[in-house]
């Protein structure tokens, strides 16, 4: 997810493009995509889910963490 104020940093566009290029979905997350998981985890239906790491990253970590191109 991107926030509006991040655009004030020099070179951030290149960093974001590098991250997106390594994300299988090829875009950044929308807040509703993250919040829907958080909402589910607050429901009684998820009460048996314990000790999990749930990546909401569009597949970014599927190949491990790699450096973004310079």
mmCIF file of C-alpha atoms in Angstrom:
data_model
loop_
_atom_site.group_PDB
_atom_site.id
_atom_site.type_symbol
_atom_site.label_atom_id
_atom_site.label_comp_id
_atom_site.label_asym_id
_atom_site.label_seq_id
_atom_site.Cartn_x
_atom_site.Cartn_y
_atom_site.Cartn_z
ATOM 1 C CA UNK A 1 0.000 0.000 0.000
ATOM 2 C CA UNK A 2 1.212 3.451 -0.772
ATOM 3 C CA UNK A 3 0.466 6.587 1.130
ATOM 4 C CA UNK A 4 0.170 9.989 -0.508
ATOM 5 C CA UNK A 5 3.030 11.537 1.485
ATOM 6 C CA UNK A 6 5.611 8.995 0.284
ATOM 7 C CA UNK A 7 5.841 10.786 -3.065
ATOM 8 C CA UNK A 8 7.806 13.600 -1.414
ATOM 9 C CA UNK A 9 10.921 11.411 -1.173
ATOM 10 C CA UNK A 10 13.367 11.642 -4.088
ATOM 11 C CA UNK A 11 13.779 8.445 -6.073
ATOM 12 C CA UNK A 12 10.811 6.696 -4.492
ATOM 13 C CA UNK A 13 9.213 6.083 -7.890
ATOM 14 C CA UNK A 14 12.161 3.920 -8.943
ATOM 15 C CA UNK A 15 11.985 1.922 -5.705
ATOM 16 C CA UNK A 16 8.246 1.350 -6.079
ATOM 17 C CA UNK A 17 8.684 0.322 -9.735
ATOM 18 C CA UNK A 18 11.328 -2.214 -8.639
ATOM 19 C CA UNK A 19 9.012 -3.702 -6.034
ATOM 20 C CA UNK A 20 6.106 -3.875 -8.470
ATOM 21 C CA UNK A 21 8.299 -5.530 -11.114
ATOM 22 C CA UNK A 22 9.061 -8.346 -8.648
ATOM 23 C CA UNK A 23 5.439 -8.781 -7.543
ATOM 24 C CA UNK A 24 3.533 -11.401 -9.578
ATOM 25 C CA UNK A 25 0.295 -9.381 -9.410
ATOM 26 C CA UNK A 26 2.250 -6.349 -10.745
ATOM 27 C CA UNK A 27 0.657 -3.713 -8.541
ATOM 28 C CA UNK A 28 0.597 -2.420 -4.982
ATOM 29 C CA UNK A 29 -2.109 -3.523 -2.558
ATOM 30 C CA UNK A 30 -5.286 -1.595 -1.990
ATOM 31 C CA UNK A 31 -6.236 -0.917 1.656
ATOM 32 C CA UNK A 32 -9.432 -2.979 1.283
ATOM 33 C CA UNK A 33 -7.349 -6.034 0.324
ATOM 34 C CA UNK A 34 -5.452 -5.891 3.601
ATOM 35 C CA UNK A 35 -8.378 -4.830 5.773
ATOM 36 C CA UNK A 36 -10.560 -7.724 4.618
ATOM 37 C CA UNK A 37 -8.024 -10.199 6.028
ATOM 38 C CA UNK A 38 -7.772 -8.245 9.273
ATOM 39 C CA UNK A 39 -11.573 -8.204 9.556
ATOM 40 C CA UNK A 40 -11.752 -11.971 9.013
ATOM 41 C CA UNK A 41 -9.128 -12.611 11.689
ATOM 42 C CA UNK A 42 -11.297 -10.654 14.150
ATOM 43 C CA UNK A 43 -14.292 -12.936 13.559
ATOM 44 C CA UNK A 44 -15.162 -16.015 15.634
ATOM 45 C CA UNK A 45 -14.849 -18.042 12.406
ATOM 46 C CA UNK A 46 -11.071 -17.578 12.577
ATOM 47 C CA UNK A 47 -10.727 -18.556 16.244
ATOM 48 C CA UNK A 48 -8.862 -21.782 15.436
ATOM 49 C CA UNK A 49 -6.186 -19.963 13.427
ATOM 50 C CA UNK A 50 -3.119 -19.569 15.625
ATOM 51 C CA UNK A 51 0.538 -18.765 15.096
ATOM 52 C CA UNK A 52 0.356 -18.074 11.389
ATOM 53 C CA UNK A 53 2.212 -15.682 9.151
ATOM 54 C CA UNK A 54 -0.207 -14.657 6.430
ATOM 55 C CA UNK A 55 1.429 -12.689 3.628
ATOM 56 C CA UNK A 56 -0.810 -10.193 1.904
ATOM 57 C CA UNK A 57 1.815 -9.167 -0.616
ATOM 58 C CA UNK A 58 0.583 -10.070 -4.095
ATOM 59 C CA UNK A 59 3.145 -12.875 -4.250
ATOM 60 C CA UNK A 60 6.177 -10.642 -3.565
ATOM 61 C CA UNK A 61 7.712 -13.132 -1.112
ATOM 62 C CA UNK A 62 6.950 -16.282 -3.127
ATOM 63 C CA UNK A 63 10.548 -16.420 -4.410
ATOM 64 C CA UNK A 64 12.120 -15.108 -1.223
ATOM 65 C CA UNK A 65 13.316 -11.578 -0.729
ATOM 66 C CA UNK A 66 15.421 -10.275 -3.572
ATOM 67 C CA UNK A 67 17.027 -6.924 -4.105
ATOM 68 C CA UNK A 68 15.250 -4.444 -6.272
ATOM 69 C CA UNK A 69 17.178 -3.516 -9.419
ATOM 70 C CA UNK A 70 19.320 -0.360 -9.204
#
